[in-house]
XYZ file of C-alpha atoms in Angstrom:
759
model
C -0.018 -0.022 0.061
C 1.524 3.277 -1.034
C 0.061 4.903 2.148
C 2.658 3.098 4.182
C 5.237 5.480 2.847
C 3.354 8.584 4.556
C 5.542 10.350 6.860
C 4.570 9.861 10.468
C 4.528 13.669 11.035
C 1.822 14.226 8.696
C -0.289 11.702 10.609
C 0.537 12.173 14.267
C 2.200 15.516 14.519
C 5.719 16.574 14.591
C 6.242 16.224 18.447
C 5.111 12.282 18.471
C 6.792 11.640 15.277
C 10.278 13.235 16.603
C 9.900 11.003 19.567
C 9.313 7.712 17.556
C 12.282 8.627 14.995
C 14.667 9.195 17.837
C 13.523 6.215 20.203
C 12.672 3.529 17.481
C 13.959 4.832 14.202
C 10.416 4.707 12.935
C 9.614 7.249 10.272
C 6.603 6.263 8.247
C 3.361 4.857 8.716
C 4.640 1.313 7.517
C 7.477 1.465 9.876
C 5.064 1.991 12.766
C 2.625 -0.728 11.729
C 5.441 -3.249 11.313
C 6.789 -2.438 14.622
C 4.975 -5.646 15.909
C 4.269 -6.462 19.527
C 6.994 -8.681 21.135
C 4.408 -10.654 23.151
C 1.062 -10.514 24.494
C -0.639 -10.678 27.858
C -3.993 -11.134 29.432
C -5.276 -8.368 31.895
C -5.941 -11.167 34.202
C -2.721 -13.077 33.444
C 0.124 -11.719 35.679
C 3.622 -11.665 34.189
C 6.112 -13.593 36.539
C 8.464 -11.120 38.460
C 10.374 -14.003 40.067
C 12.799 -14.323 37.005
C 13.704 -10.767 36.443
C 17.614 -10.103 36.028
C 19.676 -6.914 36.715
C 19.926 -4.730 33.658
C 16.918 -6.236 31.892
C 14.628 -3.806 30.154
C 11.215 -5.124 30.947
C 7.585 -4.581 30.749
C 5.490 -6.271 33.658
C 1.922 -6.317 34.622
C 1.405 -6.221 38.422
C -0.990 -4.939 41.152
C 0.014 -2.003 43.547
C -0.009 -3.402 47.251
C 1.683 -0.622 48.883
C 2.440 3.238 48.552
C 4.948 4.949 50.743
C 6.820 8.241 50.518
C 10.062 9.108 52.499
C 12.690 11.986 52.709
C 16.125 11.371 51.434
C 18.756 11.617 54.070
C 21.826 12.517 52.023
C 20.362 15.018 49.917
C 17.282 17.343 49.933
C 14.664 15.528 48.178
C 11.905 12.755 48.307
C 11.318 9.242 47.093
C 7.857 7.702 46.317
C 8.211 3.900 46.693
C 5.364 1.658 45.216
C 5.403 -2.001 45.765
C 3.694 -4.252 43.264
C 3.257 -7.764 42.998
C 1.952 -10.408 40.435
C 1.764 -13.264 42.844
C 5.200 -14.777 42.161
C 7.163 -11.948 43.726
C 7.301 -8.281 44.466
C 9.022 -5.428 42.761
C 9.682 -1.859 44.110
C 8.902 1.339 41.739
C 10.877 4.332 42.931
C 10.062 7.930 41.836
C 12.491 10.656 42.934
C 11.510 14.238 43.230
C 9.689 16.697 45.345
C 6.944 15.878 47.915
C 3.523 16.369 46.377
C 4.820 16.592 42.682
C 3.762 13.055 41.863
C 1.235 12.061 39.409
C 1.972 8.439 40.376
C 0.889 8.967 43.875
C -2.677 9.869 42.614
C -2.726 7.027 39.829
C -1.245 4.355 41.524
C -3.291 3.612 44.855
C -3.312 0.121 46.383
C -5.270 -2.348 44.456
C -4.473 -0.573 41.110
C -3.247 -2.759 38.241
C -0.871 -1.414 35.643
C 1.914 -2.090 32.897
C 5.312 -0.949 34.159
C 8.313 -0.469 32.063
C 11.895 0.154 32.761
C 15.216 -1.341 33.775
C 15.639 -3.780 36.480
C 18.284 -2.780 39.170
C 19.088 -3.831 42.717
C 19.456 -1.362 45.583
C 20.656 -2.280 49.032
C 18.737 -0.434 51.966
C 20.971 0.335 55.068
C 18.819 -2.558 56.807
C 17.542 -5.524 55.135
C 18.170 -7.429 52.155
C 18.790 -6.402 48.591
C 15.508 -5.435 46.511
C 14.860 -5.151 42.951
C 13.534 -1.956 41.656
C 12.327 -0.125 38.524
C 13.461 3.579 39.089
C 11.008 6.017 37.216
C 9.284 3.487 35.270
C 6.795 4.150 32.519
C 3.336 2.973 33.422
C -0.050 2.608 32.197
C -3.107 2.177 34.426
C -5.398 -0.482 33.535
C -8.993 0.396 34.513
C -11.179 -2.258 36.071
C -14.967 -2.661 35.264
C -17.622 -3.194 37.939
C -20.030 -5.139 36.010
C -19.562 -8.840 35.976
C -19.533 -9.212 32.135
C -17.493 -6.188 31.680
C -15.135 -7.571 34.208
C -14.645 -10.719 32.405
C -13.921 -8.841 29.001
C -11.426 -6.734 30.861
C -9.837 -10.030 32.140
C -9.726 -11.534 28.855
C -8.530 -8.753 26.780
C -5.305 -9.258 25.006
C -2.764 -6.504 25.703
C -0.092 -5.961 23.242
C 3.564 -5.508 24.640
C 5.885 -3.596 22.412
C 9.521 -3.251 22.294
C 10.187 -0.046 23.556
C 13.185 2.236 24.552
C 14.320 4.702 27.098
C 12.486 8.106 26.670
C 9.413 6.592 24.855
C 6.527 5.701 27.105
C 4.387 2.608 26.016
C 1.315 4.847 26.231
C 2.588 7.004 23.500
C 3.451 4.025 21.399
C 0.035 2.436 21.841
C -1.900 5.594 21.020
C 0.131 6.327 17.958
C -0.463 2.978 16.571
C -4.121 3.195 17.495
C -4.422 6.477 15.658
C -2.818 4.945 12.414
C -4.946 2.066 12.492
C -8.198 4.126 12.831
C -7.062 5.923 9.632
C -6.239 2.827 7.610
C -9.654 1.208 7.653
C -10.346 1.017 3.911
C -14.003 0.772 2.936
C -15.070 -2.673 1.519
C -16.785 -0.938 -1.387
C -15.685 2.555 -3.155
C -17.476 5.422 -1.409
C -19.874 7.357 -3.681
C -19.015 10.995 -4.207
C -19.775 13.240 -1.318
C -20.104 10.376 1.011
C -16.757 10.619 2.596
C -17.394 9.799 6.407
C -14.526 11.818 7.595
C -15.030 14.738 9.765
C -13.533 18.040 8.710
C -11.179 18.074 11.630
C -9.410 14.877 10.106
C -7.737 17.138 7.686
C -6.440 16.534 4.152
C -3.350 14.727 5.548
C -5.506 11.738 6.293
C -7.165 11.678 3.022
C -4.389 9.680 1.298
C -4.683 7.096 3.880
C -8.448 6.525 3.218
C -7.865 6.356 -0.309
C -4.929 4.007 -0.342
C -4.515 1.309 -3.145
C -5.868 -2.188 -2.856
C -3.869 -4.968 -1.248
C -0.507 -5.661 -2.824
C -1.110 -9.359 -2.754
C -3.329 -10.618 -5.663
C -6.962 -11.381 -4.477
C -6.801 -14.898 -6.006
C -3.982 -15.953 -4.143
C -5.384 -14.541 -0.928
C -8.409 -16.664 -1.551
C -6.417 -19.729 -2.441
C -4.434 -19.431 0.813
C -7.227 -18.634 2.903
C -5.541 -15.233 3.913
C -7.213 -12.171 5.270
C -6.870 -8.624 3.973
C -4.131 -6.339 4.997
C -6.011 -3.822 7.015
C -7.734 -6.526 9.045
C -4.092 -8.186 9.485
C -2.811 -4.747 10.920
C -5.852 -4.631 13.211
C -5.509 -8.100 14.369
C -1.701 -7.962 15.016
C -2.059 -4.606 17.094
C -5.519 -4.715 18.610
C -6.747 -8.310 18.599
C -10.091 -8.988 20.106
C -9.395 -12.904 20.208
C -6.524 -15.303 19.847
C -8.078 -16.516 16.863
C -8.027 -13.037 15.206
C -4.468 -12.707 16.297
C -3.578 -16.066 14.722
C -5.093 -15.118 11.381
C -3.330 -11.803 11.449
C 0.159 -13.350 12.201
C -0.543 -15.942 9.328
C -1.323 -13.291 6.856
C 1.812 -10.843 7.775
C 4.201 -14.067 7.883
C 2.841 -14.838 4.357
C 3.611 -11.250 3.058
C 7.341 -11.554 4.561
C 7.850 -15.100 2.858
C 6.065 -13.940 -0.318
C 7.839 -10.689 -1.265
C 11.307 -12.315 -0.276
C 10.334 -15.269 -2.537
C 9.420 -12.804 -5.254
C 12.807 -11.280 -5.153
C 14.653 -14.543 -5.309
C 12.546 -15.927 -7.940
C 13.246 -12.958 -10.221
C 16.926 -13.777 -9.197
C 16.871 -17.254 -10.305
C 15.216 -16.448 -13.476
C 18.023 -13.858 -14.242
C 20.707 -16.478 -13.148
C 19.099 -18.898 -15.482
C 19.476 -16.428 -18.458
C 23.320 -15.977 -17.735
C 25.787 -17.742 -20.096
C 28.253 -20.522 -18.920
C 29.968 -22.905 -20.854
C 28.415 -26.473 -20.647
C 30.889 -29.131 -19.618
C 29.278 -32.634 -20.191
C 30.896 -35.682 -18.960
C 33.467 -36.982 -21.393
C 32.955 -40.959 -22.193
C 36.774 -41.687 -21.708
C 38.205 -38.657 -19.980
C 40.172 -38.006 -16.833
C 37.110 -38.165 -14.727
C 36.172 -41.644 -15.579
C 39.810 -42.768 -15.340
C 40.189 -41.303 -11.951
C 37.151 -43.114 -10.602
C 38.316 -46.333 -12.133
C 41.785 -46.001 -10.356
C 40.480 -45.291 -6.866
C 41.639 -47.824 -4.344
C 38.199 -47.687 -2.538
C 34.514 -47.738 -3.620
C 32.604 -44.433 -3.509
C 29.591 -44.525 -1.277
C 26.027 -44.385 -2.721
C 25.890 -40.758 -1.361
C 29.147 -39.607 -3.186
C 27.774 -41.286 -6.463
C 24.315 -39.606 -6.197
C 25.763 -36.242 -5.379
C 28.464 -36.767 -8.172
C 25.815 -37.338 -10.591
C 23.757 -34.166 -9.407
C 26.966 -32.062 -9.889
C 27.681 -33.667 -13.191
C 24.189 -32.879 -14.680
C 24.502 -29.147 -13.345
C 27.916 -28.791 -15.100
C 26.506 -30.062 -18.349
C 24.064 -27.289 -18.590
C 24.775 -23.913 -20.250
C 23.920 -21.742 -17.165
C 25.940 -21.434 -14.036
C 25.683 -24.137 -11.406
C 25.268 -22.748 -7.845
C 25.282 -25.657 -5.408
C 26.090 -26.230 -1.873
C 27.781 -29.509 -0.944
C 27.051 -30.151 2.636
C 28.763 -33.251 4.218
C 29.954 -34.122 7.715
C 33.858 -34.070 8.499
C 35.193 -37.094 6.697
C 32.191 -37.818 4.492
C 34.299 -37.540 1.347
C 33.445 -34.044 -0.041
C 36.979 -33.467 -1.624
C 36.766 -36.764 -3.702
C 33.241 -35.681 -5.153
C 34.764 -32.127 -5.625
C 37.888 -33.703 -7.674
C 35.645 -35.676 -9.710
C 33.726 -32.414 -10.828
C 36.925 -30.599 -11.402
C 38.099 -33.451 -13.848
C 34.918 -33.202 -15.619
C 35.511 -29.582 -16.301
C 39.169 -30.217 -17.265
C 37.816 -32.977 -19.516
C 35.657 -30.243 -21.346
C 38.703 -28.129 -22.043
C 38.280 -25.611 -18.868
C 40.022 -25.070 -15.708
C 38.860 -25.644 -11.995
C 40.010 -23.507 -9.144
C 39.833 -24.692 -5.441
C 39.820 -21.729 -3.157
C 40.732 -22.494 0.501
C 40.800 -20.268 3.472
C 44.172 -20.913 5.014
C 47.660 -21.825 3.578
C 47.609 -24.938 5.808
C 44.414 -26.246 4.155
C 45.714 -25.118 0.618
C 48.772 -27.086 1.014
C 46.831 -30.124 2.300
C 44.496 -30.058 -0.567
C 47.359 -29.606 -3.009
C 49.144 -32.659 -1.586
C 45.943 -34.983 -1.231
C 44.696 -33.981 -4.783
C 48.300 -34.788 -5.942
C 48.322 -38.199 -4.236
C 44.843 -39.020 -5.589
C 45.538 -38.255 -9.093
C 49.016 -39.855 -9.234
C 50.298 -39.608 -12.822
C 46.922 -38.284 -14.035
C 48.178 -35.089 -12.328
C 51.671 -34.765 -13.742
C 51.322 -33.676 -17.170
C 54.638 -32.800 -18.965
C 56.555 -34.480 -16.225
C 58.503 -37.743 -16.183
C 56.160 -40.400 -15.247
C 53.013 -38.526 -16.108
C 49.911 -40.182 -18.031
C 49.450 -39.638 -21.749
C 46.308 -37.543 -21.140
C 46.997 -35.982 -17.774
C 46.515 -32.524 -16.382
C 48.633 -30.357 -13.905
C 47.774 -29.315 -10.390
C 49.163 -25.825 -9.379
C 49.494 -24.195 -5.965
C 49.194 -20.456 -5.601
C 49.466 -18.989 -2.075
C 50.775 -15.693 -0.757
C 53.998 -17.304 0.708
C 55.227 -18.828 -2.512
C 58.903 -17.697 -3.529
C 59.123 -15.600 -6.476
C 60.263 -18.469 -8.924
C 57.655 -20.867 -7.797
C 55.090 -18.102 -7.934
C 55.977 -17.058 -11.507
C 55.867 -20.681 -12.605
C 52.384 -21.278 -11.145
C 51.025 -17.918 -12.734
C 52.281 -19.258 -16.059
C 50.555 -22.633 -15.709
C 47.411 -20.836 -14.674
C 47.454 -18.279 -17.460
C 48.336 -20.891 -20.282
C 45.823 -23.455 -19.135
C 48.591 -25.930 -18.485
C 47.337 -26.281 -14.966
C 43.842 -27.644 -15.262
C 43.442 -27.657 -11.409
C 44.535 -24.629 -9.523
C 44.582 -24.776 -5.615
C 45.038 -21.553 -3.637
C 44.221 -19.210 -0.933
C 43.116 -15.387 -1.173
C 46.030 -15.221 -3.648
C 43.927 -16.477 -6.406
C 41.744 -13.333 -6.051
C 44.570 -10.831 -7.085
C 43.970 -8.895 -10.182
C 47.247 -10.187 -11.818
C 46.055 -13.814 -11.523
C 44.589 -14.837 -15.162
C 43.022 -18.001 -15.963
C 42.813 -19.369 -19.697
C 39.366 -20.760 -19.239
C 38.095 -20.914 -15.649
C 35.027 -23.166 -15.755
C 34.558 -24.234 -12.065
C 35.051 -22.588 -8.785
C 35.173 -24.667 -5.704
C 35.016 -22.930 -2.440
C 36.066 -24.904 0.641
C 34.644 -23.933 3.898
C 32.442 -21.008 2.371
C 31.857 -19.276 5.665
C 35.536 -18.066 5.715
C 34.986 -15.938 2.410
C 32.626 -12.955 2.037
C 30.350 -12.353 -1.000
C 32.927 -9.998 -2.443
C 35.836 -12.432 -2.468
C 33.775 -15.161 -4.043
C 32.486 -12.658 -6.684
C 36.109 -11.525 -7.409
C 37.091 -15.067 -8.408
C 34.072 -15.371 -10.699
C 34.946 -11.988 -12.290
C 37.846 -13.693 -13.899
C 35.708 -15.361 -16.462
C 35.011 -13.409 -19.729
C 31.708 -13.687 -21.693
C 29.898 -15.687 -19.020
C 29.946 -17.060 -15.459
C 31.715 -20.086 -14.055
C 29.982 -22.905 -12.384
C 30.272 -22.608 -8.584
C 30.430 -25.398 -5.764
C 30.558 -24.415 -2.192
C 31.347 -27.048 0.541
C 30.971 -27.159 4.117
C 30.370 -29.286 7.036
C 28.253 -26.816 9.158
C 26.738 -24.186 6.963
C 26.418 -20.670 8.414
C 22.990 -19.391 9.405
C 22.508 -17.338 6.431
C 23.250 -20.468 4.196
C 20.843 -22.486 6.087
C 18.371 -19.738 5.254
C 18.986 -19.717 1.760
C 18.593 -23.509 1.439
C 15.311 -22.988 3.491
C 14.033 -20.400 1.103
C 15.063 -22.709 -1.928
C 17.700 -20.372 -3.433
C 20.570 -22.557 -3.110
C 20.564 -25.902 -4.597
C 21.814 -28.382 -1.947
C 23.495 -31.765 -2.037
C 24.002 -33.629 1.321
C 26.695 -36.363 1.976
C 25.313 -38.115 5.081
C 27.128 -41.496 4.764
C 30.712 -41.911 5.998
C 33.023 -43.931 4.096
C 33.629 -47.489 4.866
C 36.200 -47.752 7.603
C 35.759 -44.391 9.137
C 35.529 -44.510 12.969
C 33.171 -43.074 15.441
C 34.014 -39.692 17.332
C 32.841 -39.577 20.996
C 32.537 -35.879 22.333
C 32.269 -35.063 26.074
C 32.337 -31.915 27.937
C 34.769 -31.503 30.680
C 32.940 -29.081 33.178
C 34.189 -26.861 35.949
C 32.092 -28.650 38.685
C 33.989 -31.960 37.940
C 37.711 -31.265 38.182
C 38.390 -34.968 38.253
C 37.624 -34.967 34.576
C 40.202 -32.636 33.591
C 42.844 -34.730 35.604
C 41.609 -37.849 33.709
C 41.787 -35.937 30.384
C 45.695 -35.507 30.812
C 45.828 -39.072 31.867
C 43.979 -40.280 28.827
C 46.473 -38.199 26.479
C 49.365 -39.957 28.198
C 47.614 -43.484 27.460
C 46.914 -42.695 23.861
C 50.552 -41.503 23.384
C 51.801 -44.588 25.012
C 49.945 -46.613 22.304
C 51.659 -44.574 19.512
C 48.706 -42.334 18.676
C 48.568 -38.518 18.606
C 46.760 -35.641 20.156
C 45.569 -32.224 19.411
C 45.301 -29.650 21.979
C 43.639 -26.302 20.721
C 43.324 -22.908 22.427
C 41.462 -19.861 21.415
C 44.493 -17.675 21.000
C 48.253 -17.508 20.584
C 48.841 -15.614 24.041
C 52.132 -14.131 23.178
C 51.293 -11.005 24.948
C 48.230 -9.455 26.746
C 45.545 -8.722 24.288
C 47.005 -10.811 21.487
C 44.140 -12.757 20.004
C 46.232 -14.212 17.283
C 44.293 -16.481 15.163
C 40.551 -15.153 15.348
C 37.912 -17.293 17.031
C 34.951 -17.221 14.761
C 31.500 -16.405 16.511
C 33.071 -16.519 20.078
C 30.909 -15.023 22.824
C 31.785 -11.754 24.158
C 33.663 -11.604 27.345
C 31.697 -10.961 30.373
C 32.894 -8.492 32.968
C 35.389 -9.870 35.313
C 35.790 -12.988 33.068
C 39.303 -14.011 32.534
C 41.016 -13.828 29.084
C 40.764 -16.932 27.070
C 43.796 -19.365 27.169
C 46.710 -18.950 24.792
C 48.986 -21.793 23.625
C 51.961 -19.912 24.614
C 50.444 -19.797 28.113
C 49.684 -23.469 28.143
C 52.907 -24.719 26.577
C 55.356 -24.457 29.555
C 52.754 -26.030 31.814
C 52.371 -29.165 29.208
C 56.202 -29.517 28.909
C 57.084 -29.285 32.612
C 54.120 -30.967 34.224
C 51.030 -32.135 32.523
C 52.584 -34.061 29.660
C 56.322 -33.942 30.463
C 58.298 -36.352 28.275
C 55.761 -36.037 25.442
C 56.873 -34.511 22.151
C 54.928 -31.318 21.885
C 54.753 -29.222 18.723
C 53.318 -25.745 18.245
C 51.202 -24.359 15.393
C 49.687 -21.066 14.805
C 48.836 -18.484 12.160
C 51.726 -16.118 12.943
C 54.305 -18.746 12.071
C 56.001 -18.367 8.684
C 54.464 -20.828 5.960
C 57.727 -22.930 5.756
C 57.454 -23.381 9.676
C 53.738 -24.157 9.613
C 54.527 -26.844 6.878
C 57.565 -28.363 8.769
C 55.482 -28.656 12.064
C 52.612 -30.261 9.924
C 55.108 -32.686 8.245
C 56.609 -33.721 11.623
C 53.175 -34.388 13.080
C 51.959 -36.358 10.115
C 55.167 -38.458 10.022
C 54.679 -39.112 13.911
C 57.643 -37.318 15.212
C 55.542 -35.275 17.561
C 52.871 -36.835 19.929
C 51.103 -33.708 20.781
C 50.202 -30.712 18.371
C 49.309 -27.605 20.522
C 47.686 -25.328 17.989
C 44.972 -22.425 17.372
C 42.197 -22.766 14.922
C 44.627 -22.991 11.919
C 44.150 -26.703 12.170
C 40.294 -26.274 11.836
C 39.896 -27.478 8.328
C 41.778 -29.607 6.018
C 44.326 -31.267 8.360
C 44.192 -34.997 7.755
C 46.248 -37.098 10.257
C 44.621 -40.672 10.575
C 46.780 -41.575 13.521
C 45.438 -38.539 15.413
C 42.814 -39.851 18.014
C 42.248 -37.102 20.746
C 41.127 -33.602 20.311
C 41.196 -31.399 23.478
C 39.630 -28.042 22.989
C 40.537 -25.495 25.871
C 38.105 -22.828 26.766
C 35.697 -24.450 24.460
C 32.832 -22.197 25.271
C 34.792 -19.278 23.516
C 34.417 -21.026 20.133
C 31.320 -21.163 17.828
C 29.322 -24.325 16.980
C 30.775 -24.624 13.468
C 34.494 -24.279 14.688
C 33.733 -26.876 17.461
C 32.331 -29.448 14.891
C 35.205 -28.723 12.346
C 37.900 -29.099 15.049
C 36.412 -32.410 16.136
C 36.537 -33.672 12.704
C 40.364 -33.643 12.847
C 40.419 -36.880 14.736
C 38.588 -40.285 13.884
C 39.812 -39.916 10.290
C 41.028 -43.484 10.034
C 39.992 -46.838 11.552
C 40.722 -45.493 15.116
C 37.933 -44.268 17.232
C 38.156 -40.457 17.859
C 37.612 -38.773 21.203
C 36.846 -34.831 21.580
C 36.952 -33.152 25.069
C 35.352 -29.774 25.372
C 37.087 -28.180 28.293
C 35.080 -25.277 29.777
C 34.522 -23.111 32.709
C 30.925 -22.384 31.733
C 28.394 -23.237 34.427
C 25.553 -25.587 34.161
C 22.303 -24.028 32.489
C 24.208 -21.208 30.832
C 23.826 -20.563 27.073
C 27.369 -21.597 26.500
C 26.898 -24.936 28.387
C 23.810 -25.658 26.163
C 25.903 -25.110 23.025
C 28.504 -27.463 24.245
C 26.009 -29.994 25.272
C 24.496 -29.877 22.110
C 27.647 -30.475 20.135
C 28.514 -33.413 22.475
C 25.002 -34.974 21.666
C 25.329 -35.198 17.897
C 27.886 -35.468 15.007
C 25.220 -34.192 12.525
C 26.593 -30.990 10.948
C 23.346 -29.915 9.686
C 21.566 -30.477 13.015
C 24.422 -28.147 14.533
C 23.871 -25.637 12.021
C 20.274 -25.371 12.892
C 21.216 -24.720 16.443
C 23.623 -22.055 15.194
C 20.822 -20.528 13.293
C 18.475 -20.473 16.388
C 21.084 -18.838 18.555
C 22.500 -16.243 16.048
C 19.618 -15.986 13.700
C 20.040 -15.841 9.977
C 21.220 -12.496 9.361
C 19.757 -10.447 6.455
C 18.605 -12.927 3.780
C 18.841 -10.272 1.037
C 21.974 -8.656 2.373
C 25.553 -9.291 3.226
C 24.848 -9.725 7.070
C 25.699 -13.463 7.415
C 24.242 -13.840 11.024
C 22.938 -11.851 13.819
C 19.781 -9.606 14.501
C 20.042 -7.609 11.396
C 17.179 -9.467 9.723
C 14.769 -8.509 7.032
C 12.267 -10.851 8.923
C 10.000 -9.621 11.685
C 7.361 -12.537 12.222
C 8.754 -15.292 10.048
C 11.137 -17.715 11.655
C 13.073 -20.214 9.501
C 12.775 -22.861 12.267
C 8.940 -23.019 12.464
C 7.806 -21.524 9.228
C 9.465 -23.888 6.460
C 5.858 -24.868 5.261
C 5.051 -21.272 4.719
C 8.247 -20.564 2.986
C 7.993 -23.451 0.722
C 4.288 -22.626 -0.210
C 5.381 -18.907 -0.876
C 8.266 -20.015 -3.040
C 5.791 -22.192 -5.233
C 3.385 -19.105 -5.545
C 6.247 -16.721 -6.104
C 7.830 -18.812 -8.889
C 4.630 -19.152 -10.681
C 3.739 -15.454 -10.630
C 7.338 -14.336 -11.736
C 7.155 -16.843 -14.589
C 3.774 -15.301 -15.849
C 4.754 -11.649 -15.154
C 8.542 -11.350 -14.868
C 8.605 -7.575 -14.517
C 5.347 -7.442 -12.053
C 3.654 -5.178 -14.770
C 0.089 -6.392 -13.601
C 0.950 -6.009 -9.908
C 2.231 -2.609 -9.263
C 1.270 -2.851 -5.489
C 3.644 -5.886 -5.165
C 6.373 -4.141 -7.229
C 6.204 -1.241 -4.813
C 6.593 -3.603 -1.889
C 9.713 -5.249 -3.628
C 11.111 -1.822 -4.414
C 10.931 -0.834 -0.905
C 12.482 -4.220 0.328
C 15.423 -4.105 -2.100
C 17.442 -1.009 -1.511
C 20.706 -0.231 -3.578
C 22.847 -2.258 -1.299
C 20.558 -5.270 -1.300
C 20.072 -5.263 -5.133
C 23.914 -5.081 -5.572
C 24.340 -8.035 -3.101
C 21.816 -10.130 -4.985
C 23.539 -9.367 -8.538
C 26.931 -10.689 -6.855
C 25.495 -13.883 -5.350
């Protein structure tokens, strides 16, 4: 509706509009109507006071039980103290000022019920125990009715409770929404000339609201999906007369969020399908088939199925954009290599983009080992129809770098493995056909787009791989905007990984962990110990911990490997061979440490998150993660995947000082309860939210969704995708749906439009 763009000052006046703009960043009628209640209360239903915490901004419903005023002893003045209760606890309301100056004293007599909003704090009187209080709370008196029927209606009334902010009282917010709603009641039938029911006092500023356009959602769709009209939905969400009316309103407004987003994504999919990409169909007798025939193991059914899906995508003349999700150790690299060889068979090149040099070198070595003579074109012992594998990282020497760049530019290297160095302007490909992004959460949209831009006259096919998708990626799969292949089956011979939390309330568990490390080392097996930071000096975070919770006041700094190292060498693990690996080491040093660990010259590798992905040492059986609560869910799952990579069972110990019942402990308990990466990514989505589905924010509260939740509304999202796809196919430019086009234009600002073009 175009009238949703009406500035609030034209409807509510300058004073109220300024308060709403400053306090809640609400500027238009649409902004205000989309500021939905965060919850609802019955007038007869008391909000528990027993669970309130210091610093929390709350709105509570309670009854006044005591009113008392007293003079302040330390300074001239007066405090009015009002005690309220909800049956579960008591709360003190404190108003400071001069005696006789209080409106609250006249409004809030004992027996009065009301809504009270403010920030919870605790004060300690000279005598007695500490008490919780709201200082100068905003309040709204709830009037009781005398007649029995009216009293029942009063008790049953549904009260919306809105997100508010300091300086904006809830009564102003409620009245403002009510005024806008009163003016948004569109007549069912057009009014005949001269029959406008407005009074002259309503003024011309309200005329545009009364004469707003029809509902932006097509009437046939509303009827097909049993959805109410938009004015009725706004009325039902803000002033519901029954829970049933509220449910119908939420259903409609959730649909609007899902449908408009799906319209945007459907148009994007249609545009992407029109982009050119060179088709790379499978060759009857090429490198891909030869590679598969030579594998010393059988592919799992899942690997074959996913491989066929990717092969079919590569054979089409528009860009593939597929997510390959598979738990650690499920064989994603083999599937990706098979796809890369299909592109090489088609005369193109494939680039594998890795987030770290350790992982890039690991991929380079493992791909070389898997290909054997098929990857040594032009070298002694190379197969007749081989290709070449090039490595390009920032730490390469000048001679090696020049040779690699030449192989990439000439096309001699069919497969190119590299880090962010591949994104640099001077790196040119002869014919880049496929981009494989490993651990896509480590790369931003801009970085992935930079590699795709190296193709002239079209787009490369793109395959992104991960064990635990970031929240925004999960969101895009739910919205159907990202084709997904899942490897849920581990290859034969892969061992189980058991995960346990080592908590602060059981110190014997930690002592047993060090004993277990010695036992494993005594059996000739190897151990990883991971810390959140390097710890060379105070404040040095070293390798950044992804999604680590913010430090609480008074909480110690996360443990660094350089702080733990002397304790391991001198006491806890004395006699064992301990190596150190972190991101600040030179590339040659990192490679040397990894080689020593791989060749069993080290018993323990003490490291930061540089070993999070790609490190493959089948003899490693134990992963100890210190201060595990400082890591995100995805990182914990990735780190755990470094063990159990052979036939030996893996053990992961999550050492933490997080207390039972805390959010951090819930997260660690969830990681310990499952090895299913997709389940863990759903947990990550629940805790961090999906970010902006149409923007660059990958996770957090900056979301374009207000009512819709990906966890609970997948059926709504699926149905909206079906309807949106059909509508866009019939009317790509939305010429017959101007109201919908306007909604879409308001949703897609310049930044979001640019983001969609890049992704």
